[in-house]
Amino acid sequence: MKKRLFLYTLLIIFIALLGFFAASVYVTYTDNISLAKETVAETTQICAGLYTDNTDVSSFVQVGGDTRITIVAPDGTVLADSSQVDVRTLENHLHRPEIQAAAKGSPTAYVRHSGTLGVDLIYYALKVKSGDSYVFIRTAIPVARVDAYLYRSLPLLVFLLFLVALLSFFFIRGVVNRVVTPFGSVEQKLRLLANGKYKPNPVAGSYEEIDEITRNIDNIAFVLQKSINDLRDEKSKLDYIINNIGDGLFVVNENKSITLINSAALDIFNVQSDMLSKNLHYLSYDKSLANSIEDCVSLAKSSLFELTRNGNIYLVSVKRLPDNKLTMVVLSDVTENRENAKRREQFFANASHELKTPLTAIKGFNELAALNNKDENIRQYLDRITRETDRMMWLIGDMLKLSELENTKGINPVAVSLAKIVSEARETVSASIKEKAIIFETAGDGIVTAEPRHVYELIKNIIENAVRYNNQGGKISVKIESGQKAVQLTVSDNGIGISPKEQTRIFERFYRVEKSRSQRNGGTGLGLSIVKHICVLYNWKLLLKSKLSSGTEITVIFGTH
Ligand code: ADP
């Protein structure tokens, strides 16, 4: 800026100086011409004063020097001329402007090119009496004489021009320095501000406007510093949280470069800390991870899957962050959960097995005791023991079924008719149907590929519930639809229904909406868990629709066969 300001100012001053120089040359020149015109006029008047009737015109014009004198007759004929030409060869001068002006009585000086001498001359003529007539006396001096005056004064003018230019140069340099220096300090402040190193420092300078700018910079610096500090605090808090959560977390951008990674994630993938801006493959070559990140980056598709690394199981969630193109990956270590679940399942299976044997013995001995005992009171107790052991036997039976389903490694599927299984299941609850006077309707059939005992357990549990939670004189309808893609079974009842809050929980193990009623009706709390497990095993879809006091509809969509 300083250089440019200096050059511009210098250029303006130079242009002004040159203009001034040209104007002075012009004014001097025109001034000299005017002076020369006056001189010509005075010379002509002197000549006119010297002219008499007896003057010999030829010798009169011989004045020497570069002044030209011409005597012209009234008809324009040149009578004598101081130039060395033969006057007879000269053309008529009557129409020369200076002669015309003299003839009209208003003599005027004219600058013209002389055809005779081949130079520019300043002419002036006077009408002078000669006997009874008159003549024109004309004098002329060369313009070159005026130019000579100018050329003489030109070196001085040029010298002055350069002197003023030199002085201007130093003067402008000084002024520019003085004007620009405060801007330099503003610029320095702004640079420090941009680098975050500026400390507010309100010093009054020599310019009010610059002081105002400095004051504003101080204000901006203060606000900026505060915002930066706040942001730094927030960031360090966030960094602390991110690096201290147990879950591994990293974020990739649309080019799959890592933009954030916490220490747990570095540990999981066993990599160094300089992972930022590096491509995802520096972190892991795992295909499922790479594919789900690719799906999320290009299609914004979220996913949840398990990943095993160094003997640990991680639940991986891949999600697109809202409002930008970043993909966040969270890895939660679920190894312990999985082991606990396995241990629980094991305990469940073991306990069921261990209970089954003594219970069978109790049941046997109880029946034996009932046979040999005639005492009515004791028989009542023994009947009660029978009912309770039966209930416990069902419970253990359900528990064993569930743990068997959980530990199923392989299945031997065959084609199974759903209508046939429905009719078998109905048979097992026929006594309750009769007791409650329930209308039971079945429609359609379909073939599914599965183990018959699994299909039986599934349908039996759903139908049992439809009867168990139905009202006296209620209705149950079983509909089997066989489509091109899937077979569908729907069991609907107009019983007590399930509230929306309970609907999400009834598939949990041992969950019962109303414990006492369920127990009274012979439920174990495991029926729908078994149903769910069978569906999971075969990848069938299980749908529930229910309205409290209106009824329930359970649909199973069996896969293609
Ligand atoms: P339970 O052995 O207690 O019937 P389930 O697992 O089969 O256990 O069912 C869980 C709970 O879901 C039941 O206790 C019952 O409250 C509710 N439920 C299941 N089926 C129906 C139905 N058709 N109508 C109303 N409630 C039902």
Coordinates of C-alpha atoms and ligand atoms in Angstrom, one line a residue:
M1 CA 0.0 0.0 0.0
K2 CA 2.8 2.3 1.0
K3 CA 4.6 1.8 -2.3
R4 CA 1.5 2.3 -4.3
L5 CA 0.4 5.4 -2.5
F6 CA 3.9 6.9 -3.0
L7 CA 4.0 6.1 -6.7
Y8 CA 0.5 7.4 -7.3
T9 CA 1.2 10.7 -5.5
L10 CA 4.5 11.0 -7.3
L11 CA 2.9 10.4 -10.7
I12 CA 0.2 13.0 -10.0
I13 CA 2.8 15.5 -9.0
F14 CA 4.9 14.8 -12.1
I15 CA 1.9 15.1 -14.3
A16 CA 1.0 18.4 -12.6
L17 CA 4.6 19.6 -13.0
L18 CA 4.7 18.7 -16.7
G19 CA 1.4 20.5 -17.2
F20 CA 2.7 23.5 -15.4
F21 CA 5.9 23.4 -17.5
A22 CA 4.0 23.1 -20.8
A23 CA 1.7 26.0 -19.7
S24 CA 4.7 28.2 -18.8
V25 CA 6.4 27.5 -22.1
Y26 CA 3.2 28.3 -23.9
V27 CA 2.5 31.5 -22.0
T28 CA 6.2 32.6 -22.4
Y29 CA 6.0 31.9 -26.1
T30 CA 2.7 33.8 -26.7
D31 CA 4.0 36.6 -24.5
N32 CA 7.2 36.8 -26.6
I33 CA 5.1 36.8 -29.8
S34 CA 3.0 39.7 -28.5
L35 CA 6.2 41.6 -27.6
A36 CA 7.6 40.9 -31.0
K37 CA 4.4 42.2 -32.6
E38 CA 4.7 45.4 -30.6
T39 CA 8.4 45.7 -31.6
V40 CA 7.4 45.2 -35.3
A41 CA 4.7 47.8 -35.0
E42 CA 7.2 50.3 -33.3
T43 CA 9.8 49.6 -36.0
T44 CA 7.2 50.2 -38.7
Q45 CA 6.2 53.5 -37.1
I46 CA 9.8 54.6 -36.9
C47 CA 10.3 53.7 -40.6
A48 CA 7.1 55.6 -41.5
G49 CA 8.4 58.6 -39.6
L50 CA 11.6 58.5 -41.6
Y51 CA 9.9 58.2 -45.0
T52 CA 9.5 61.4 -47.1
D53 CA 8.4 62.1 -50.6
N54 CA 12.0 62.1 -51.8
T55 CA 13.1 59.0 -50.1
D56 CA 14.9 56.5 -52.3
V57 CA 13.0 53.4 -51.6
S58 CA 15.8 51.0 -52.7
S59 CA 18.3 52.4 -50.2
F60 CA 15.5 53.1 -47.6
V61 CA 14.8 49.4 -47.2
Q62 CA 18.6 48.5 -46.8
V63 CA 18.6 48.4 -43.0
G64 CA 20.6 45.2 -42.5
G65 CA 20.0 42.6 -39.9
D66 CA 17.1 40.2 -40.1
T67 CA 14.4 42.8 -40.1
R68 CA 12.7 42.9 -43.5
I69 CA 11.3 46.1 -44.9
T70 CA 9.0 46.3 -47.9
I71 CA 7.6 49.3 -49.7
V72 CA 4.3 48.5 -51.5
A73 CA 2.5 50.7 -54.0
P74 CA -1.2 51.4 -53.5
D75 CA -2.0 48.9 -56.2
G76 CA 0.0 46.2 -54.4
T77 CA 3.1 46.3 -56.5
V78 CA 6.2 45.8 -54.5
L79 CA 8.4 48.9 -55.0
A80 CA 11.3 47.8 -52.8
D81 CA 12.2 44.9 -50.4
S82 CA 15.1 44.5 -48.1
S83 CA 15.4 40.8 -49.1
Q84 CA 17.9 40.1 -51.8
V85 CA 15.2 39.2 -54.4
D86 CA 14.3 41.1 -57.6
V87 CA 11.1 42.9 -56.7
R88 CA 9.8 42.5 -60.2
T89 CA 9.6 38.8 -59.5
L90 CA 7.5 39.4 -56.4
E91 CA 3.7 38.9 -56.8
N92 CA 1.2 41.6 -56.0
H93 CA 0.9 42.2 -52.2
L94 CA -2.4 44.0 -52.1
H95 CA -4.2 41.1 -50.6
R96 CA -1.7 40.4 -47.8
P97 CA -3.6 40.7 -44.5
E98 CA -1.3 43.3 -43.0
I99 CA -1.6 45.4 -46.2
Q100 CA -5.4 45.0 -46.1
A101 CA -5.4 46.0 -42.4
A102 CA -3.3 49.1 -43.1
A103 CA -5.4 50.0 -46.1
K104 CA -8.5 49.9 -43.9
G105 CA -6.8 52.1 -41.3
S106 CA -6.5 49.5 -38.6
P107 CA -3.0 48.2 -38.9
T108 CA -2.5 44.7 -37.3
A109 CA 0.5 42.4 -36.8
Y110 CA 0.2 39.0 -38.5
V111 CA 2.4 35.9 -38.2
R112 CA 2.6 34.3 -41.6
H113 CA 4.9 32.1 -43.6
S114 CA 6.9 34.1 -46.1
G115 CA 6.8 32.4 -49.5
T116 CA 9.7 34.7 -50.6
L117 CA 12.1 33.9 -47.6
G118 CA 10.7 30.5 -46.8
V119 CA 10.4 31.3 -43.0
D120 CA 7.7 32.4 -40.6
L121 CA 7.6 36.2 -40.1
I122 CA 5.7 38.7 -38.0
Y123 CA 4.4 41.4 -40.4
Y124 CA 3.1 44.9 -39.7
A125 CA 2.2 47.5 -42.3
L126 CA 1.3 51.3 -42.3
K127 CA -0.2 53.5 -44.9
V128 CA 2.2 56.4 -45.4
K129 CA 1.6 59.5 -47.5
S130 CA 3.9 59.9 -50.6
G131 CA 3.4 63.0 -52.7
D132 CA -0.2 63.0 -53.9
S133 CA -0.5 59.3 -53.3
Y134 CA 0.6 56.9 -50.6
V135 CA 2.7 53.8 -50.1
F136 CA 2.6 50.9 -47.6
I137 CA 5.6 50.5 -45.5
R138 CA 5.8 47.0 -44.1
T139 CA 8.3 45.6 -41.7
A140 CA 8.7 42.0 -40.6
I141 CA 10.8 40.1 -38.2
P142 CA 11.4 36.3 -38.2
V143 CA 9.5 34.2 -35.6
A144 CA 12.8 32.4 -35.1
R145 CA 14.0 35.4 -33.2
V146 CA 11.2 34.9 -30.7
D147 CA 11.9 31.1 -30.5
A148 CA 15.5 32.0 -29.7
Y149 CA 14.4 33.9 -26.7
L150 CA 12.4 30.9 -25.6
Y151 CA 15.2 28.5 -26.2
R152 CA 17.4 30.7 -24.0
S153 CA 15.1 30.5 -21.1
L154 CA 14.2 26.8 -21.6
P155 CA 17.2 25.3 -19.7
L156 CA 16.4 27.3 -16.7
L157 CA 12.8 26.1 -16.9
V158 CA 13.8 22.5 -17.2
F159 CA 16.3 22.9 -14.3
L160 CA 13.5 24.3 -12.2
L161 CA 11.2 21.5 -13.3
F162 CA 13.7 18.8 -12.1
L163 CA 14.5 20.7 -8.9
V164 CA 10.8 20.8 -8.0
A165 CA 10.3 17.2 -9.0
L166 CA 13.2 16.1 -6.8
L167 CA 11.9 18.2 -3.9
S168 CA 8.5 16.7 -4.4
F169 CA 10.0 13.2 -4.4
F170 CA 11.5 13.7 -0.9
F171 CA 8.4 15.6 0.3
I172 CA 6.0 12.9 -0.8
R173 CA 8.2 10.2 0.7
G174 CA 8.0 11.9 4.0
V175 CA 4.3 12.5 3.9
V176 CA 3.5 8.9 2.7
N177 CA 5.6 7.5 5.6
R178 CA 3.8 9.7 8.1
V179 CA 0.4 8.7 6.7
V180 CA 1.0 5.0 6.2
T181 CA 2.9 4.2 9.5
P182 CA -0.2 4.2 11.6
F183 CA -1.9 1.9 9.1
G184 CA 1.1 -0.4 9.5
S185 CA 0.4 -0.6 13.2
V186 CA -3.3 -1.4 12.5
E187 CA -2.2 -4.1 10.0
Q188 CA 0.2 -5.6 12.6
K189 CA -2.6 -5.6 15.2
L190 CA -4.9 -7.4 12.7
R191 CA -2.2 -10.0 11.9
L192 CA -1.7 -10.7 15.6
L193 CA -5.4 -11.0 16.0
A194 CA -5.6 -13.5 13.2
N195 CA -2.9 -15.5 14.8
G196 CA -4.7 -15.3 18.2
K197 CA -1.7 -13.5 19.7
Y198 CA -3.2 -10.0 20.0
K199 CA -3.5 -8.4 23.5
P200 CA -5.9 -5.4 23.7
N201 CA -3.7 -2.3 24.0
P202 CA -5.5 1.0 23.5
V203 CA -2.7 3.5 22.7
A204 CA -3.8 6.9 21.4
G205 CA -2.0 7.8 18.2
S206 CA -1.7 10.9 16.1
Y207 CA -4.9 10.2 14.0
E208 CA -8.3 10.2 15.5
E209 CA -9.8 7.9 12.8
I210 CA -7.0 5.4 13.3
D211 CA -7.5 5.4 17.1
E212 CA -11.1 4.6 16.4
I213 CA -10.2 1.6 14.3
T214 CA -7.7 0.5 17.0
R215 CA -10.4 0.8 19.6
N216 CA -12.7 -1.3 17.5
I217 CA -10.0 -3.9 16.9
D218 CA -9.6 -4.1 20.7
N219 CA -13.3 -4.7 21.1
I220 CA -13.4 -7.4 18.4
A221 CA -10.3 -9.0 20.0
F222 CA -11.9 -9.1 23.4
V223 CA -15.1 -10.7 22.0
L224 CA -13.1 -13.1 19.9
Q225 CA -10.8 -14.1 22.7
K226 CA -13.8 -14.8 24.9
S227 CA -15.5 -16.9 22.2
I228 CA -12.3 -18.8 21.5
N229 CA -11.8 -19.5 25.2
D230 CA -15.4 -20.7 25.6
L231 CA -15.0 -22.9 22.5
R232 CA -11.7 -24.2 23.9
D233 CA -13.3 -25.0 27.2
E234 CA -16.2 -26.8 25.5
K235 CA -13.8 -28.7 23.2
S236 CA -11.6 -29.8 26.1
K237 CA -14.7 -30.9 28.0
L238 CA -15.9 -32.8 24.9
D239 CA -12.5 -34.3 24.3
Y240 CA -12.4 -35.4 27.9
I241 CA -15.8 -37.1 27.7
I242 CA -15.1 -38.7 24.3
N243 CA -11.8 -40.1 25.5
N244 CA -13.1 -41.4 28.8
I245 CA -16.2 -43.2 27.6
G246 CA -15.8 -46.9 27.5
D247 CA -17.2 -47.2 24.0
G248 CA -15.0 -46.9 21.0
L249 CA -16.0 -44.0 18.8
F250 CA -14.8 -42.6 15.5
V251 CA -16.2 -40.3 12.8
V252 CA -15.4 -40.5 9.1
N253 CA -16.1 -37.9 6.4
E254 CA -17.5 -38.6 2.9
N255 CA -14.1 -39.6 1.7
K256 CA -13.9 -42.1 4.5
S257 CA -11.1 -40.2 6.2
I258 CA -11.1 -40.2 10.0
T259 CA -12.0 -36.8 11.4
L260 CA -12.4 -37.9 15.1
I261 CA -11.4 -40.9 17.1
N262 CA -11.3 -41.6 20.8
S263 CA -8.7 -43.6 22.8
A264 CA -11.1 -46.5 23.3
A265 CA -11.4 -46.9 19.5
L266 CA -7.6 -46.7 19.1
D267 CA -7.3 -49.5 21.7
I268 CA -9.9 -51.7 20.1
F269 CA -8.2 -51.5 16.7
N270 CA -4.8 -51.5 18.3
V271 CA -3.4 -48.5 16.4
Q272 CA -1.4 -45.4 17.1
S273 CA -2.9 -42.0 18.0
D274 CA -2.0 -40.3 14.6
M275 CA -5.1 -41.6 12.9
L276 CA -6.7 -38.2 12.1
S277 CA -7.2 -37.5 8.3
K278 CA -6.1 -41.0 7.5
N279 CA -8.3 -43.4 5.5
L280 CA -10.5 -45.9 7.2
H281 CA -8.4 -48.8 6.0
Y282 CA -5.6 -47.7 8.3
L283 CA -7.9 -48.5 11.1
S284 CA -9.4 -51.8 10.0
Y285 CA -9.7 -54.1 7.0
D286 CA -12.9 -55.6 8.3
K287 CA -15.2 -56.1 5.4
S288 CA -18.5 -55.8 7.3
L289 CA -17.3 -52.6 8.9
A290 CA -16.1 -51.1 5.6
N291 CA -19.4 -52.1 3.8
S292 CA -21.7 -50.6 6.4
I293 CA -19.6 -47.4 6.5
E294 CA -19.8 -47.3 2.7
D295 CA -23.6 -47.8 2.8
C296 CA -23.9 -45.0 5.4
V297 CA -21.6 -42.6 3.5
S298 CA -23.2 -43.1 0.1
L299 CA -26.8 -44.0 1.0
A300 CA -27.2 -42.6 4.6
K301 CA -28.1 -46.1 5.7
S302 CA -27.7 -46.9 9.4
S303 CA -26.7 -50.3 10.6
L304 CA -26.2 -52.3 13.7
F305 CA -24.1 -55.5 13.8
E306 CA -21.6 -57.5 15.8
L307 CA -17.9 -57.4 15.3
T308 CA -15.4 -59.7 17.0
R309 CA -11.9 -58.4 17.6
N310 CA -9.2 -60.0 19.8
G311 CA -11.7 -62.3 21.4
N312 CA -14.1 -59.5 22.3
I313 CA -17.5 -59.0 20.8
Y314 CA -18.5 -55.4 19.9
L315 CA -21.9 -54.2 19.0
V316 CA -21.2 -51.7 16.2
S317 CA -23.6 -48.9 15.4
V318 CA -23.0 -47.0 12.1
K319 CA -25.1 -43.8 11.8
R320 CA -25.0 -40.6 9.7
L321 CA -24.8 -37.5 11.8
P322 CA -27.7 -35.1 11.3
D323 CA -27.2 -32.1 9.0
N324 CA -23.8 -33.1 7.6
K325 CA -22.0 -35.8 5.7
L326 CA -20.2 -37.3 8.6
T327 CA -20.7 -40.9 9.6
M328 CA -20.3 -41.9 13.3
V329 CA -19.3 -45.4 14.4
V330 CA -19.8 -46.5 18.0
L331 CA -18.4 -49.8 19.2
S332 CA -19.8 -51.1 22.5
D333 CA -18.1 -54.1 24.2
V334 CA -20.9 -56.6 24.7
T335 CA -18.6 -59.6 25.5
E336 CA -19.7 -59.7 29.1
N337 CA -23.4 -59.3 28.3
R338 CA -23.1 -62.2 25.9
E339 CA -21.3 -64.3 28.4
N340 CA -23.8 -63.5 31.1
A341 CA -26.7 -64.4 28.8
K342 CA -25.0 -67.6 28.0
R343 CA -24.4 -68.3 31.7
R344 CA -28.1 -67.5 32.4
E345 CA -29.3 -69.8 29.6
Q346 CA -27.0 -72.6 30.9
F347 CA -28.4 -72.1 34.4
F348 CA -31.9 -72.1 33.1
A349 CA -31.3 -75.4 31.2
N350 CA -29.5 -77.0 34.2
A351 CA -32.0 -75.9 36.8
S352 CA -34.9 -77.2 34.6
H353 CA -33.2 -80.6 34.2
E354 CA -32.3 -80.9 37.9
L355 CA -35.9 -80.0 38.9
K356 CA -37.5 -82.3 36.5
T357 CA -36.3 -85.6 38.1
P358 CA -37.3 -84.8 41.8
L359 CA -40.6 -83.4 40.6
T360 CA -41.4 -86.5 38.6
A361 CA -40.6 -88.5 41.8
I362 CA -42.9 -86.3 43.9
K363 CA -45.6 -86.6 41.4
G364 CA -45.3 -90.4 41.4
F365 CA -45.2 -90.7 45.1
N366 CA -48.1 -88.3 45.5
E367 CA -50.2 -90.4 43.1
L368 CA -49.3 -93.5 45.0
A369 CA -50.2 -91.9 48.4
A370 CA -53.6 -90.7 46.9
L371 CA -54.3 -94.3 45.8
N372 CA -53.8 -95.7 49.3
N373 CA -55.4 -93.0 51.3
K374 CA -59.1 -92.9 52.0
D375 CA -59.1 -89.9 54.4
E376 CA -61.0 -87.1 52.7
N377 CA -59.0 -84.3 54.3
I378 CA -55.6 -85.8 53.3
R379 CA -56.9 -86.5 49.8
Q380 CA -57.7 -82.8 49.4
Y381 CA -54.1 -82.0 50.3
L382 CA -52.8 -84.6 48.0
D383 CA -55.0 -83.3 45.1
R384 CA -53.6 -79.8 45.7
I385 CA -50.0 -81.3 45.6
T386 CA -51.0 -82.9 42.3
R387 CA -52.2 -79.6 40.8
E388 CA -49.1 -77.7 41.9
T389 CA -46.7 -80.4 40.7
D390 CA -48.5 -80.4 37.4
R391 CA -48.1 -76.7 37.1
M392 CA -44.5 -77.0 38.0
M393 CA -44.1 -79.8 35.4
W394 CA -45.5 -77.5 32.7
L395 CA -43.3 -74.7 33.8
I396 CA -40.2 -76.9 33.7
G397 CA -41.4 -78.3 30.4
D398 CA -41.7 -74.8 29.0
M399 CA -38.3 -73.9 30.4
L400 CA -36.7 -76.9 28.8
K401 CA -38.3 -76.1 25.5
L402 CA -37.0 -72.6 25.6
S403 CA -33.5 -73.6 26.5
E404 CA -33.6 -76.2 23.8
L405 CA -34.7 -73.6 21.3
E406 CA -31.9 -71.3 22.5
N407 CA -29.3 -74.0 22.0
T408 CA -30.6 -75.4 18.7
K409 CA -27.7 -75.8 16.4
G410 CA -29.5 -77.3 13.4
I411 CA -33.0 -78.2 12.3
N412 CA -34.5 -81.0 10.2
P413 CA -37.3 -79.3 8.3
V414 CA -40.1 -81.1 6.5
A415 CA -43.3 -79.9 4.9
V416 CA -45.9 -79.3 7.5
S417 CA -49.7 -78.6 7.0
L418 CA -50.7 -75.7 9.2
A419 CA -54.4 -76.7 9.3
K420 CA -53.4 -80.1 10.6
I421 CA -51.3 -78.5 13.4
V422 CA -54.1 -76.0 14.2
S423 CA -56.6 -78.9 14.7
E424 CA -54.1 -80.8 16.9
A425 CA -53.5 -77.7 19.1
R426 CA -57.3 -77.1 19.3
E427 CA -57.6 -80.6 20.6
T428 CA -55.3 -79.8 23.6
V429 CA -57.5 -76.9 24.6
S430 CA -60.8 -78.4 23.7
A431 CA -61.8 -78.8 27.4
S432 CA -61.3 -75.0 28.0
I433 CA -63.1 -74.1 24.8
K434 CA -66.0 -76.2 25.9
E435 CA -65.9 -74.8 29.4
K436 CA -65.9 -71.2 28.2
A437 CA -68.4 -71.9 25.3
I438 CA -66.0 -70.4 22.8
I439 CA -66.8 -70.3 19.1
F440 CA -63.7 -71.6 17.3
E441 CA -63.4 -71.1 13.6
T442 CA -60.7 -72.2 11.2
A443 CA -60.2 -71.3 7.5
G444 CA -57.6 -72.1 4.9
D445 CA -54.4 -74.1 4.9
G446 CA -50.8 -73.7 3.9
I447 CA -47.7 -75.7 3.9
V448 CA -44.5 -74.6 5.7
T449 CA -41.1 -76.2 5.9
A450 CA -40.1 -76.7 9.5
E451 CA -39.8 -79.2 12.3
P452 CA -43.4 -80.2 13.1
R453 CA -42.8 -79.9 16.9
H454 CA -41.8 -76.3 16.5
V455 CA -44.8 -75.4 14.4
Y456 CA -47.0 -77.2 17.0
E457 CA -45.4 -75.3 19.9
L458 CA -45.9 -72.0 18.1
I459 CA -49.5 -72.5 17.2
K460 CA -50.5 -74.3 20.5
N461 CA -49.1 -71.4 22.6
I462 CA -51.0 -68.7 20.5
I463 CA -54.2 -70.7 20.6
E464 CA -53.9 -71.5 24.3
N465 CA -53.6 -67.7 25.0
A466 CA -56.5 -66.9 22.7
V467 CA -58.6 -69.3 24.8
R468 CA -57.0 -68.4 28.2
Y469 CA -57.5 -64.6 27.8
N470 CA -60.9 -64.9 26.2
N471 CA -64.3 -64.2 27.8
Q472 CA -67.1 -66.6 28.4
G473 CA -68.9 -67.2 25.0
G474 CA -66.1 -65.5 23.2
K475 CA -64.8 -66.2 19.6
I476 CA -61.5 -67.4 18.1
S477 CA -60.8 -67.3 14.4
V478 CA -57.8 -68.9 12.8
K479 CA -57.1 -67.9 9.2
I480 CA -54.4 -69.5 7.1
E481 CA -53.5 -67.8 3.8
S482 CA -51.1 -69.3 1.3
G483 CA -49.7 -66.7 -1.0
Q484 CA -47.0 -66.9 -3.7
K485 CA -44.3 -65.6 -1.5
A486 CA -45.3 -66.6 2.0
V487 CA -47.8 -68.4 4.1
Q488 CA -49.6 -66.4 6.8
L489 CA -51.4 -67.6 9.9
T490 CA -53.6 -65.2 11.9
V491 CA -55.2 -66.1 15.2
S492 CA -57.7 -63.5 16.4
D493 CA -59.9 -63.4 19.5
N494 CA -62.4 -61.0 21.0
G495 CA -61.0 -61.5 24.5
I496 CA -59.6 -59.1 27.1
G497 CA -56.9 -57.5 24.8
I498 CA -53.5 -56.1 25.8
S499 CA -52.8 -52.4 26.5
P500 CA -50.2 -50.7 24.2
K501 CA -47.8 -50.3 27.2
E502 CA -47.8 -54.1 27.8
Q503 CA -47.6 -55.0 24.1
T504 CA -43.9 -54.4 24.0
R505 CA -43.2 -56.6 26.9
I506 CA -45.3 -59.7 26.6
F507 CA -42.7 -61.5 24.5
E508 CA -40.2 -61.3 27.4
R509 CA -39.5 -64.4 29.5
F510 CA -41.9 -64.8 32.5
Y511 CA -43.6 -61.5 31.7
R512 CA -47.3 -61.6 32.5
V513 CA -49.7 -58.7 32.4
E514 CA -51.6 -59.8 35.4
K515 CA -49.6 -62.4 37.4
S516 CA -52.4 -63.9 39.5
R517 CA -54.9 -64.2 36.7
S518 CA -52.3 -65.8 34.4
Q519 CA -51.4 -68.3 37.1
R520 CA -55.0 -69.1 37.8
N521 CA -55.5 -69.8 34.1
G522 CA -52.5 -72.1 34.0
G523 CA -50.0 -69.8 32.3
T524 CA -46.3 -70.0 32.9
G525 CA -45.3 -66.7 31.4
L526 CA -43.1 -68.5 28.9
G527 CA -45.6 -69.2 26.1
L528 CA -45.0 -66.1 23.9
S529 CA -41.2 -66.3 24.6
I530 CA -41.3 -69.8 23.1
V531 CA -43.3 -68.3 20.1
K532 CA -40.8 -65.6 19.6
H533 CA -37.8 -67.9 19.8
I534 CA -39.3 -70.2 17.2
C535 CA -39.9 -67.3 14.9
V536 CA -36.3 -66.1 15.4
L537 CA -35.0 -69.6 14.7
Y538 CA -36.8 -69.7 11.3
N539 CA -36.7 -66.0 10.6
W540 CA -40.5 -65.8 10.5
K541 CA -42.2 -62.5 11.1
L542 CA -44.4 -62.1 14.2
L543 CA -47.0 -59.3 14.4
L544 CA -49.3 -58.3 17.2
K545 CA -52.4 -56.2 17.1
S546 CA -54.4 -55.8 20.3
K547 CA -56.9 -53.4 21.9
L548 CA -57.8 -53.6 25.5
S549 CA -61.3 -55.1 26.1
S550 CA -61.7 -55.7 22.3
G551 CA -59.4 -58.5 21.5
T552 CA -56.0 -59.6 20.1
E553 CA -54.7 -60.7 16.7
I554 CA -51.4 -62.5 16.3
T555 CA -50.0 -63.1 12.9
V556 CA -47.1 -65.2 11.9
I557 CA -45.7 -64.8 8.4
F558 CA -43.8 -67.9 7.4
G559 CA -41.0 -67.5 4.9
T560 CA -41.1 -69.0 1.4
H561 CA -40.9 -72.8 1.2
Ligands
ADP1 P1 -48.8 -66.9 30.0 O1 -48.2 -68.2 30.2 O2 -48.9 -66.0 31.2 O3 -49.9 -66.8 29.1 P2 -47.4 -65.8 27.7 O4 -45.9 -65.6 27.5 O5 -48.0 -66.8 26.8 O6 -47.5 -66.2 29.2 O7 -48.1 -64.4 27.6 C1 -47.6 -63.3 28.3 C2 -48.8 -62.4 28.7 O8 -49.4 -61.8 27.5 C3 -49.9 -63.1 29.4 O9 -49.7 -63.2 30.8 C4 -51.1 -62.3 29.0 O10 -51.3 -61.3 30.0 C5 -50.7 -61.7 27.7 N1 -51.4 -62.3 26.6 C6 -50.9 -63.2 25.7 N2 -51.8 -63.6 24.8 C7 -52.9 -62.9 25.0 C8 -54.2 -62.7 24.4 N3 -54.6 -63.5 23.3 N4 -55.1 -61.9 24.9 C9 -54.8 -61.1 26.0 N5 -53.6 -61.2 26.6 C10 -52.7 -62.0 26.2

